[in-house]
Amino acid sequence: SSGINAEYGGAARSLRREQERSNGMVEQRATISAAIQAADAKVQRLMGQLKEMKMASQNMSVDKLLSRLEEEHKSCLYLVEEKLPKEIANKRKACNSLQKVLLEPAMSEDDVEELVDRSSELQTELNELHQQRMAKSDNADEKLVMFRKQALMISRKKEALAEELKECMAEYNDAETELARKRQEMKSVGAETVMTGPELKKYIADIRQKSTVYKARRAEIADLRAEVGVLARTADILQHQYGDVKQLIAQTEKEKGIAGFTDAQDELEKISSQKGAVDEAKGKILEDMSDMSDKLNEMIAEKKAALAPIIKELRPLRAKCSELEQLHAQRKTEYDSLSARLGSNLHVLEQEVKEMRETAQAEESQYHFLMHSKQLLELEQQKVEEELAVYKNPDPAARKQSLREQYNRKILEQDNLGKALRAKQKTVREQHVPNVAQMAMWRDLTSLLACKTNILSKQQQKELDTGGENILIL
């Protein structure tokens, strides 16, 4: 049964190890999946940045590109060398203070009040020291104070700009992630690609132009509507007044006995006014035509006179424009070659940096391995020196504490134990055959006694059945 229990225990341990290994593999798989997703997001963000930089570099000179890279390098250098170490130091101080607070025992209300009082006293003392320092600084060199204030203001501005840059970078990264997600969604639904920078600028310019035209037309329509309202109101008032006057004239004609005279006069005036209007329109048309012709001739002459110096100025400008186009093409060719050369050099430098990093990592690993080996050897050397010192000690009691003596004692003990075990093994081997025979004789005896017991029980049962006496036969 002990062997079966040991086997079951080994199987249970193996099952537990396999379960732990399976859980570890599941966690490792989840970690790898999260790392892959983060890497994909980073690759998409970097590809978008690369695409934007390529588009921006098309309309940017080499000097501007280099100045932009220098500004980015300076900002990153400031973040790495000044801002981040300060933040790390502040975080460490806060962590140390929190750890110190956690290690301290729980405080009562009296302790809290005492700390508050102590804090107020320290704040008052700090204010007094600050006032003293300000008084001393007023008596000191004013230029030095001014420079210190300027340096403090500049450092604060740099910190504020760094914070703003950090927030902008975080917003930019969030926007890039959102843009990548939106592009993925557009690709999944089969939508068209997003407009590029020049297309978007052209589209925005068209929208602005149309918006300007729309606003102008809308203003004109509003003015016309207002004028139509005024004219309609004026027409209603005049129509009402005309009706009143017409009634008054008809009443007056009826009183004088000449009813209908006004209508006939209105008809004649209407006819004459129509004829006069037609004649006036004809004359006005002729005058307008002659005026228009004169104006057109004057405008043509003015335009010619105004365009003559412009045309003269335009000729050298055209020549200069052609020269600038040639110069632009030449500079663009130089820029393309320089960009290609810088790109190839950058790739070579990246490969060299990668190789150097790998070499540094390998050498660092070798260094750590050698340091551990050195420490182990130093420990062994220390043990050897201690053993030699103990061995050279003239005191016999001290020599007994040496490893050699200890190992010799252990070897002697093991030899004695081995001799005893061999003697015991010899005795067991010598007594094995008689013991086996004795065991066989004992088994035969137990079998014989069992048979006699059965016979006796049968005889007793038989005697009980026949009423005889119980007789024990051995």
Tab-separated table of C-alpha atoms in Angstrom:
chain	number	residue	atom	x	y	z
A	1	SER	CA	0.000	0.000	0.000
A	2	SER	CA	2.918	2.359	0.711
A	3	GLY	CA	4.164	1.895	-2.872
A	4	ILE	CA	0.689	2.708	-4.242
A	5	ASN	CA	0.476	5.821	-2.050
A	6	ALA	CA	3.908	6.957	-3.227
A	7	GLU	CA	2.827	6.433	-6.829
A	8	TYR	CA	-0.393	8.415	-6.261
A	9	GLY	CA	1.604	11.197	-4.552
A	10	GLY	CA	4.021	11.387	-7.484
A	11	ALA	CA	1.092	11.511	-9.935
A	12	ALA	CA	-0.558	14.297	-7.900
A	13	ARG	CA	2.668	16.315	-7.839
A	14	SER	CA	3.099	15.845	-11.580
A	15	LEU	CA	-0.509	16.955	-12.155
A	16	ARG	CA	0.018	20.049	-9.974
A	17	ARG	CA	3.204	20.954	-11.844
A	18	GLU	CA	1.446	20.553	-15.181
A	19	GLN	CA	-1.447	22.735	-14.000
A	20	GLU	CA	0.939	25.426	-12.797
A	21	ARG	CA	2.820	25.205	-16.072
A	22	SER	CA	-0.461	25.487	-18.020
A	23	ASN	CA	-1.499	28.570	-15.994
A	24	GLY	CA	1.905	30.113	-16.562
A	25	MET	CA	1.633	29.485	-20.297
A	26	VAL	CA	-1.842	31.082	-20.367
A	27	GLU	CA	-0.533	34.166	-18.563
A	28	GLN	CA	2.491	34.282	-20.849
A	29	ARG	CA	0.217	34.036	-23.876
A	30	ALA	CA	-1.951	36.920	-22.604
A	31	THR	CA	1.185	38.989	-21.951
A	32	ILE	CA	2.528	38.243	-25.431
A	33	SER	CA	-0.841	39.138	-27.012
A	34	ALA	CA	-0.937	42.463	-25.158
A	35	ALA	CA	2.663	43.159	-26.200
A	36	ILE	CA	1.800	42.335	-29.831
A	37	GLN	CA	-1.198	44.686	-29.774
A	38	ALA	CA	0.894	47.461	-28.249
A	39	ALA	CA	3.609	46.866	-30.854
A	40	ASP	CA	1.033	46.982	-33.696
A	41	ALA	CA	-0.372	50.255	-32.378
A	42	LYS	CA	3.140	51.676	-32.082
A	43	VAL	CA	3.989	50.535	-35.637
A	44	GLN	CA	0.852	52.183	-37.005
A	45	ARG	CA	1.603	55.381	-35.100
A	46	LEU	CA	5.205	55.429	-36.335
A	47	MET	CA	4.075	54.744	-39.911
A	48	GLY	CA	1.672	57.668	-39.679
A	49	GLN	CA	4.439	59.897	-38.315
A	50	LEU	CA	6.769	58.751	-41.095
A	51	LYS	CA	4.123	59.477	-43.721
A	52	GLU	CA	3.477	62.941	-42.258
A	53	MET	CA	7.201	63.680	-42.112
A	54	LYS	CA	7.593	62.634	-45.739
A	55	MET	CA	4.693	64.848	-46.779
A	56	ALA	CA	6.061	67.733	-44.717
A	57	SER	CA	9.578	67.251	-46.065
A	58	GLN	CA	8.340	67.680	-49.652
A	59	ASN	CA	7.665	71.361	-48.995
A	60	MET	CA	10.564	71.913	-46.592
A	61	SER	CA	14.178	72.773	-47.208
A	62	VAL	CA	17.157	70.990	-45.691
A	63	ASP	CA	17.924	73.871	-43.323
A	64	LYS	CA	14.371	73.937	-42.002
A	65	LEU	CA	14.382	70.168	-41.593
A	66	LEU	CA	17.681	70.286	-39.699
A	67	SER	CA	16.466	73.136	-37.490
A	68	ARG	CA	13.279	71.217	-36.742
A	69	LEU	CA	15.289	68.119	-35.832
A	70	GLU	CA	17.556	70.230	-33.606
A	71	GLU	CA	14.519	71.677	-31.804
A	72	GLU	CA	13.073	68.211	-31.272
A	73	HIS	CA	16.466	66.993	-30.044
A	74	LYS	CA	16.739	69.891	-27.589
A	75	SER	CA	13.227	69.311	-26.253
A	76	CYS	CA	13.848	65.580	-25.842
A	77	LEU	CA	17.225	66.292	-24.225
A	78	TYR	CA	15.592	68.686	-21.756
A	79	LEU	CA	12.936	66.123	-20.927
A	80	VAL	CA	15.474	63.341	-20.425
A	81	GLU	CA	18.194	65.258	-18.579
A	82	GLU	CA	16.231	67.777	-16.510
A	83	LYS	CA	12.494	67.151	-16.289
A	84	LEU	CA	12.329	63.371	-15.954
A	85	PRO	CA	15.105	63.147	-13.294
A	86	LYS	CA	13.287	65.816	-11.260
A	87	GLU	CA	10.006	63.952	-11.568
A	88	ILE	CA	11.684	60.659	-10.639
A	89	ALA	CA	13.335	62.296	-7.623
A	90	ASN	CA	10.006	63.807	-6.529
A	91	LYS	CA	8.265	60.460	-6.954
A	92	ARG	CA	10.975	58.748	-4.936
A	93	LYS	CA	10.693	61.350	-2.179
A	94	ALA	CA	6.928	60.933	-2.105
A	95	CYS	CA	7.303	57.137	-2.065
A	96	ASN	CA	9.862	57.314	0.760
A	97	SER	CA	7.663	59.640	2.761
A	98	LEU	CA	4.631	57.397	2.244
A	99	GLN	CA	6.666	54.346	3.219
A	100	LYS	CA	7.890	56.166	6.310
A	101	VAL	CA	4.302	57.073	7.183
A	102	LEU	CA	3.207	53.460	6.687
A	103	LEU	CA	5.976	52.193	8.947
A	104	GLU	CA	5.022	54.593	11.725
A	105	PRO	CA	2.355	53.484	14.236
A	106	ALA	CA	-1.203	54.783	14.049
A	107	MET	CA	-1.565	58.368	15.257
A	108	SER	CA	-4.235	59.696	17.558
A	109	GLU	CA	-6.040	63.031	17.276
A	110	ASP	CA	-3.593	64.629	19.701
A	111	ASP	CA	-0.667	63.553	17.527
A	112	VAL	CA	-2.403	64.977	14.456
A	113	GLU	CA	-3.056	68.292	16.199
A	114	GLU	CA	0.543	68.411	17.347
A	115	LEU	CA	1.750	67.805	13.785
A	116	VAL	CA	-0.570	70.526	12.480
A	117	ASP	CA	0.767	72.986	15.053
A	118	ARG	CA	4.324	72.003	14.197
A	119	SER	CA	3.579	72.473	10.483
A	120	SER	CA	2.155	75.950	11.069
A	121	GLU	CA	5.203	76.891	13.164
A	122	LEU	CA	7.555	75.655	10.461
A	123	GLN	CA	5.576	77.559	7.823
A	124	THR	CA	5.839	80.750	9.866
A	125	GLU	CA	9.550	80.214	10.356
A	126	LEU	CA	9.954	79.550	6.636
A	127	ASN	CA	8.136	82.789	5.784
A	128	GLU	CA	10.400	84.741	8.167
A	129	LEU	CA	13.512	83.187	6.618
A	130	HIS	CA	12.193	84.010	3.158
A	131	GLN	CA	11.597	87.634	4.170
A	132	GLN	CA	15.104	87.839	5.625
A	133	ARG	CA	16.523	86.406	2.456
A	134	MET	CA	14.568	88.880	0.350
A	135	ALA	CA	15.836	91.746	2.552
A	136	LYS	CA	19.419	90.569	2.153
A	137	SER	CA	18.952	90.120	-1.575
A	138	ASP	CA	17.623	93.691	-1.831
A	139	ASN	CA	20.826	94.954	-0.248
A	140	ALA	CA	22.939	92.703	-2.512
A	141	ASP	CA	23.709	93.214	-6.127
A	142	GLU	CA	20.507	94.082	-8.009
A	143	LYS	CA	21.807	92.669	-11.296
A	144	LEU	CA	22.412	89.279	-9.729
A	145	VAL	CA	18.917	89.298	-8.260
A	146	MET	CA	17.482	90.238	-11.614
A	147	PHE	CA	19.386	87.436	-13.335
A	148	ARG	CA	18.214	84.959	-10.718
A	149	LYS	CA	14.623	86.044	-11.180
A	150	GLN	CA	14.975	85.742	-14.934
A	151	ALA	CA	16.533	82.284	-14.575
A	152	LEU	CA	13.719	81.236	-12.244
A	153	MET	CA	11.104	82.565	-14.655
A	154	ILE	CA	12.779	80.811	-17.582
A	155	SER	CA	12.964	77.523	-15.667
A	156	ARG	CA	9.290	77.814	-14.737
A	157	LYS	CA	8.384	78.599	-18.335
A	158	LYS	CA	10.433	75.610	-19.479
A	159	GLU	CA	8.677	73.372	-16.996
A	160	ALA	CA	5.276	74.717	-18.067
A	161	LEU	CA	6.165	74.234	-21.739
A	162	ALA	CA	7.438	70.756	-20.978
A	163	GLU	CA	4.159	69.914	-19.263
A	164	GLU	CA	2.243	71.385	-22.181
A	165	LEU	CA	4.421	69.418	-24.609
A	166	LYS	CA	3.787	66.255	-22.611
A	167	GLU	CA	0.040	66.863	-22.679
A	168	CYS	CA	0.171	67.658	-26.400
A	169	MET	CA	2.165	64.493	-27.075
A	170	ALA	CA	-0.353	62.474	-25.068
A	171	GLU	CA	-3.232	64.068	-26.996
A	172	TYR	CA	-1.343	63.494	-30.231
A	173	ASN	CA	-0.787	59.820	-29.401
A	174	ASP	CA	-4.459	59.437	-28.463
A	175	ALA	CA	-5.456	61.111	-31.707
A	176	GLU	CA	-3.092	58.868	-33.674
A	177	THR	CA	-4.558	55.796	-31.990
A	178	GLU	CA	-8.086	57.017	-32.679
A	179	LEU	CA	-7.142	57.796	-36.297
A	180	ALA	CA	-5.654	54.320	-36.746
A	181	ARG	CA	-8.814	52.789	-35.295
A	182	LYS	CA	-11.037	54.893	-37.562
A	183	ARG	CA	-8.939	53.945	-40.596
A	184	GLN	CA	-9.232	50.297	-39.644
A	185	GLU	CA	-12.993	50.691	-39.314
A	186	MET	CA	-13.129	52.423	-42.712
A	187	LYS	CA	-11.127	49.612	-44.280
A	188	SER	CA	-13.397	47.026	-42.672
A	189	VAL	CA	-16.559	48.670	-44.114
A	190	GLY	CA	-14.882	49.226	-47.496
A	191	ALA	CA	-14.945	53.050	-47.416
A	192	GLU	CA	-12.770	55.247	-49.604
A	193	THR	CA	-9.444	56.549	-48.486
A	194	VAL	CA	-9.144	59.860	-46.631
A	195	MET	CA	-8.118	62.934	-48.573
A	196	THR	CA	-4.464	63.876	-48.435
A	197	GLY	CA	-3.079	67.228	-47.291
A	198	PRO	CA	-3.139	69.115	-50.651
A	199	GLU	CA	-6.577	67.702	-51.539
A	200	LEU	CA	-7.928	68.705	-48.142
A	201	LYS	CA	-6.463	72.220	-48.466
A	202	LYS	CA	-8.024	72.587	-51.922
A	203	TYR	CA	-11.354	71.316	-50.622
A	204	ILE	CA	-11.259	73.757	-47.679
A	205	ALA	CA	-10.384	76.646	-50.030
A	206	ASP	CA	-13.352	75.753	-52.279
A	207	ILE	CA	-15.644	75.546	-49.250
A	208	ARG	CA	-14.440	78.959	-48.016
A	209	GLN	CA	-14.952	80.528	-51.448
A	210	LYS	CA	-18.439	79.063	-51.727
A	211	SER	CA	-19.200	80.174	-48.181
A	212	THR	CA	-18.126	83.743	-49.041
A	213	VAL	CA	-20.310	83.753	-52.153
A	214	TYR	CA	-23.205	82.279	-50.184
A	215	LYS	CA	-22.916	84.921	-47.470
A	216	ALA	CA	-22.845	87.732	-50.090
A	217	ARG	CA	-25.899	86.329	-51.911
A	218	ARG	CA	-27.677	85.843	-48.622
A	219	ALA	CA	-27.000	89.456	-47.638
A	220	GLU	CA	-28.318	90.652	-51.013
A	221	ILE	CA	-31.463	88.535	-50.621
A	222	ALA	CA	-32.003	89.955	-47.129
A	223	ASP	CA	-31.648	93.518	-48.451
A	224	LEU	CA	-34.055	92.802	-51.317
A	225	ARG	CA	-36.563	91.249	-48.945
A	226	ALA	CA	-36.388	94.300	-46.673
A	227	GLU	CA	-36.799	96.635	-49.662
A	228	VAL	CA	-39.726	94.563	-50.987
A	229	GLY	CA	-41.406	94.829	-47.589
A	230	VAL	CA	-40.968	98.610	-47.527
A	231	LEU	CA	-42.242	98.992	-51.102
A	232	ALA	CA	-45.220	96.736	-50.418
A	233	ARG	CA	-46.141	98.804	-47.380
A	234	THR	CA	-45.734	102.047	-49.375
A	235	ALA	CA	-47.899	100.615	-52.182
A	236	ASP	CA	-50.645	99.662	-49.710
A	237	ILE	CA	-50.623	103.163	-48.191
A	238	LEU	CA	-50.698	104.850	-51.625
A	239	GLN	CA	-53.479	102.535	-52.805
A	240	HIS	CA	-55.531	103.406	-49.760
A	241	GLN	CA	-54.909	107.148	-50.265
A	242	TYR	CA	-55.724	106.813	-53.971
A	243	GLY	CA	-59.068	105.234	-53.163
A	244	ASP	CA	-59.937	108.026	-50.748
A	245	VAL	CA	-58.926	110.757	-53.250
A	246	LYS	CA	-60.829	109.015	-56.047
A	247	GLN	CA	-63.994	108.897	-53.939
A	248	LEU	CA	-63.581	112.588	-53.082
A	249	ILE	CA	-63.076	113.554	-56.762
A	250	ALA	CA	-66.123	111.479	-57.858
A	251	GLN	CA	-68.262	113.135	-55.202
A	252	THR	CA	-67.056	116.597	-56.253
A	253	GLU	CA	-67.753	115.864	-59.993
A	254	LYS	CA	-71.208	114.627	-59.108
A	255	GLU	CA	-71.912	117.817	-57.181
A	256	LYS	CA	-70.671	120.004	-60.115
A	257	GLY	CA	-72.558	117.954	-62.746
A	258	ILE	CA	-69.470	116.712	-64.637
A	259	ALA	CA	-69.356	113.084	-63.563
A	260	GLY	CA	-66.758	110.905	-65.481
A	261	PHE	CA	-64.485	113.824	-66.338
A	262	THR	CA	-61.647	112.546	-64.185
A	263	ASP	CA	-61.783	109.068	-65.712
A	264	ALA	CA	-61.590	110.485	-69.252
A	265	GLN	CA	-58.764	112.779	-68.246
A	266	ASP	CA	-56.934	109.917	-66.590
A	267	GLU	CA	-57.330	107.852	-69.719
A	268	LEU	CA	-55.941	110.625	-71.936
A	269	GLU	CA	-53.057	111.269	-69.543
A	270	LYS	CA	-52.376	107.579	-69.421
A	271	ILE	CA	-52.190	107.334	-73.201
A	272	SER	CA	-49.992	110.409	-73.471
A	273	SER	CA	-47.767	109.186	-70.660
A	274	GLN	CA	-47.393	105.845	-72.383
A	275	LYS	CA	-46.411	107.556	-75.639
A	276	GLY	CA	-44.011	109.843	-73.820
A	277	ALA	CA	-42.593	106.884	-71.927
A	278	VAL	CA	-42.030	105.008	-75.183
A	279	ASP	CA	-40.299	108.014	-76.747
A	280	GLU	CA	-38.297	108.600	-73.612
A	281	ALA	CA	-37.313	104.936	-73.476
A	282	LYS	CA	-36.135	105.057	-77.079
A	283	GLY	CA	-34.104	108.181	-76.473
A	284	LYS	CA	-32.757	106.807	-73.227
A	285	ILE	CA	-31.754	103.581	-74.915
A	286	LEU	CA	-29.901	105.499	-77.620
A	287	GLU	CA	-28.203	107.697	-75.022
A	288	ASP	CA	-27.303	104.672	-72.928
A	289	MET	CA	-25.842	102.939	-75.952
A	290	SER	CA	-23.733	105.948	-76.859
A	291	ASP	CA	-22.662	106.421	-73.214
A	292	MET	CA	-21.851	102.746	-72.912
A	293	SER	CA	-19.784	102.845	-76.067
A	294	ASP	CA	-17.876	105.884	-74.821
A	295	LYS	CA	-17.366	104.318	-71.430
A	296	LEU	CA	-16.160	101.072	-72.961
A	297	ASN	CA	-13.683	102.919	-75.126
A	298	GLU	CA	-12.479	104.934	-72.148
A	299	MET	CA	-12.176	101.794	-70.019
A	300	ILE	CA	-10.261	99.985	-72.757
A	301	ALA	CA	-7.889	102.900	-73.075
A	302	GLU	CA	-7.458	103.134	-69.301
A	303	LYS	CA	-6.847	99.412	-69.018
A	304	LYS	CA	-4.301	99.525	-71.806
A	305	ALA	CA	-2.544	102.452	-70.170
A	306	ALA	CA	-2.635	100.729	-66.789
A	307	LEU	CA	-1.473	97.383	-68.182
A	308	ALA	CA	1.403	98.782	-70.198
A	309	PRO	CA	3.781	99.318	-67.222
A	310	ILE	CA	2.599	96.076	-65.660
A	311	ILE	CA	3.406	94.195	-68.865
A	312	LYS	CA	6.809	95.837	-68.936
A	313	GLU	CA	7.385	94.815	-65.318
A	314	LEU	CA	6.034	91.338	-66.028
A	315	ARG	CA	8.603	90.525	-68.688
A	316	PRO	CA	11.637	90.538	-66.357
A	317	LEU	CA	9.536	88.837	-63.721
A	318	ARG	CA	8.758	86.024	-66.160
A	319	ALA	CA	12.458	85.653	-66.871
A	320	LYS	CA	13.169	85.683	-63.149
A	321	CYS	CA	10.391	83.145	-62.590
A	322	SER	CA	11.920	80.796	-65.147
A	323	GLU	CA	15.303	81.204	-63.436
A	324	LEU	CA	13.745	80.501	-60.062
A	325	GLU	CA	12.013	77.423	-61.451
A	326	GLN	CA	15.340	76.148	-62.759
A	327	LEU	CA	16.963	76.953	-59.411
A	328	HIS	CA	14.102	75.220	-57.591
A	329	ALA	CA	14.485	72.126	-59.752
A	330	GLN	CA	18.242	72.130	-59.101
A	331	ARG	CA	17.790	72.607	-55.355
A	332	LYS	CA	15.107	69.931	-55.290
A	333	THR	CA	17.466	67.521	-57.010
A	334	GLU	CA	20.170	68.382	-54.485
A	335	TYR	CA	17.698	67.963	-51.651
A	336	ASP	CA	16.546	64.587	-52.960
A	337	SER	CA	20.134	63.368	-53.278
A	338	LEU	CA	21.015	64.715	-49.829
A	339	SER	CA	17.880	63.168	-48.332
A	340	ALA	CA	18.681	59.819	-49.929
A	341	ARG	CA	22.274	60.034	-48.717
A	342	LEU	CA	21.159	60.965	-45.212
A	343	GLY	CA	18.637	58.144	-45.264
A	344	SER	CA	21.290	55.621	-46.246
A	345	ASN	CA	23.685	57.025	-43.632
A	346	LEU	CA	20.916	56.888	-41.045
A	347	HIS	CA	20.247	53.261	-41.902
A	348	VAL	CA	23.944	52.456	-41.602
A	349	LEU	CA	24.132	54.293	-38.275
A	350	GLU	CA	21.073	52.455	-36.999
A	351	GLN	CA	22.672	49.132	-37.941
A	352	GLU	CA	25.897	50.148	-36.212
A	353	VAL	CA	23.993	51.270	-33.106
A	354	LYS	CA	22.084	47.990	-33.089
A	355	GLU	CA	25.299	45.980	-33.408
A	356	MET	CA	26.967	48.053	-30.685
A	357	ARG	CA	24.001	47.555	-28.386
A	358	GLU	CA	24.064	43.814	-28.985
A	359	THR	CA	27.822	43.794	-28.372
A	360	ALA	CA	27.361	45.875	-25.220
A	361	GLN	CA	24.652	43.527	-23.971
A	362	ALA	CA	26.828	40.483	-24.684
A	363	GLU	CA	29.814	42.083	-22.972
A	364	GLU	CA	27.643	43.130	-20.041
A	365	SER	CA	26.331	39.565	-19.711
A	366	GLN	CA	29.908	38.271	-19.906
A	367	TYR	CA	30.937	40.855	-17.305
A	368	HIS	CA	28.198	39.773	-14.903
A	369	PHE	CA	29.069	36.113	-15.463
A	370	LEU	CA	32.754	36.781	-14.793
A	371	MET	CA	31.899	38.845	-11.706
A	372	HIS	CA	29.777	36.014	-10.306
A	373	SER	CA	32.513	33.529	-11.116
A	374	LYS	CA	35.010	35.831	-9.439
A	375	GLN	CA	32.861	36.074	-6.331
A	376	LEU	CA	32.511	32.306	-6.184
A	377	LEU	CA	36.258	31.877	-6.603
A	378	GLU	CA	36.876	34.485	-3.917
A	379	LEU	CA	34.595	32.572	-1.552
A	380	GLU	CA	36.439	29.337	-2.367
A	381	GLN	CA	39.757	31.113	-1.869
A	382	GLN	CA	38.554	32.446	1.470
A	383	LYS	CA	37.494	28.970	2.529
A	384	VAL	CA	40.906	27.590	1.476
A	385	GLU	CA	42.730	30.315	3.409
A	386	GLU	CA	40.625	29.698	6.494
A	387	GLU	CA	41.281	25.960	6.209
A	388	LEU	CA	45.015	26.571	5.874
A	389	ALA	CA	44.972	28.909	8.871
A	390	VAL	CA	43.131	26.315	10.979
A	391	TYR	CA	45.412	23.542	9.743
A	392	LYS	CA	48.541	25.545	10.626
A	393	ASN	CA	47.235	26.314	14.121
A	394	PRO	CA	49.311	24.381	16.740
A	395	ASP	CA	46.261	23.944	18.963
A	396	PRO	CA	44.875	20.356	18.516
A	397	ALA	CA	41.380	21.487	19.506
A	398	ALA	CA	41.433	24.113	16.766
A	399	ARG	CA	42.715	21.569	14.227
A	400	LYS	CA	39.760	19.362	14.993
A	401	GLN	CA	37.530	22.179	13.674
A	402	SER	CA	39.193	22.091	10.258
A	403	LEU	CA	37.325	20.732	7.268
A	404	ARG	CA	39.956	18.071	6.744
A	405	GLU	CA	39.502	16.692	10.218
A	406	GLN	CA	35.739	16.901	9.908
A	407	TYR	CA	35.772	15.113	6.575
A	408	ASN	CA	38.188	12.500	7.948
A	409	ARG	CA	35.859	11.899	10.895
A	410	LYS	CA	32.886	11.606	8.597
A	411	ILE	CA	34.805	9.224	6.313
A	412	LEU	CA	35.827	7.109	9.349
A	413	GLU	CA	32.235	7.060	10.582
A	414	GLN	CA	30.979	6.041	7.169
A	415	ASP	CA	33.661	3.315	6.956
A	416	ASN	CA	32.643	1.950	10.357
A	417	LEU	CA	28.999	2.111	9.354
A	418	GLY	CA	29.796	0.302	6.104
A	419	LYS	CA	31.710	-2.413	8.002
A	420	ALA	CA	28.791	-2.893	10.397
A	421	LEU	CA	26.324	-3.071	7.520
A	422	ARG	CA	28.518	-5.599	5.676
A	423	ALA	CA	28.754	-7.736	8.808
A	424	LYS	CA	24.999	-7.545	9.200
A	425	GLN	CA	24.569	-8.453	5.520
A	426	LYS	CA	26.894	-11.470	5.983
A	427	THR	CA	24.919	-12.642	9.007
A	428	VAL	CA	21.631	-12.268	7.106
A	429	ARG	CA	23.027	-14.228	4.152
A	430	GLU	CA	24.341	-17.017	6.409
A	431	GLN	CA	21.030	-17.323	8.275
A	432	HIS	CA	18.864	-17.012	5.179
A	433	VAL	CA	18.608	-20.733	4.297
A	434	PRO	CA	17.872	-21.971	7.891
A	435	ASN	CA	15.379	-19.157	8.341
A	436	VAL	CA	13.615	-20.095	5.098
A	437	ALA	CA	13.431	-23.753	6.172
A	438	GLN	CA	12.141	-22.738	9.607
A	439	MET	CA	9.475	-20.557	7.965
A	440	ALA	CA	8.402	-23.534	5.805
A	441	MET	CA	8.216	-25.797	8.882
A	442	TRP	CA	6.178	-23.126	10.700
A	443	ARG	CA	3.744	-22.865	7.776
A	444	ASP	CA	3.388	-26.700	7.742
A	445	LEU	CA	2.761	-26.657	11.510
A	446	THR	CA	0.118	-23.965	11.184
A	447	SER	CA	-1.557	-25.975	8.387
A	448	LEU	CA	-1.505	-29.181	10.508
A	449	LEU	CA	-2.970	-27.379	13.519
A	450	ALA	CA	-5.670	-25.899	11.303
A	451	CYS	CA	-6.560	-29.375	9.996
A	452	LYS	CA	-6.724	-30.805	13.517
A	453	THR	CA	-8.868	-27.899	14.631
A	454	ASN	CA	-11.304	-28.587	11.802
A	455	ILE	CA	-11.391	-32.325	12.609
A	456	LEU	CA	-11.969	-31.567	16.281
A	457	SER	CA	-14.796	-29.209	15.544
A	458	LYS	CA	-16.413	-31.807	13.280
A	459	GLN	CA	-16.094	-34.527	15.943
A	460	GLN	CA	-17.554	-32.231	18.597
A	461	GLN	CA	-20.466	-31.433	16.346
A	462	LYS	CA	-21.001	-35.113	15.700
A	463	GLU	CA	-20.879	-35.938	19.441
A	464	LEU	CA	-23.349	-33.173	20.159
A	465	ASP	CA	-25.606	-34.627	17.564
A	466	THR	CA	-25.263	-38.252	19.064
A	467	GLY	CA	-25.138	-37.147	22.758
A	468	GLY	CA	-21.609	-38.546	23.481
A	469	GLU	CA	-18.781	-37.022	25.494
A	470	ASN	CA	-16.318	-34.426	24.268
A	471	ILE	CA	-12.904	-36.004	23.724
A	472	LEU	CA	-9.821	-33.947	22.710
A	473	ILE	CA	-7.416	-35.944	20.534
A	474	LEU	CA	-3.995	-34.436	19.691
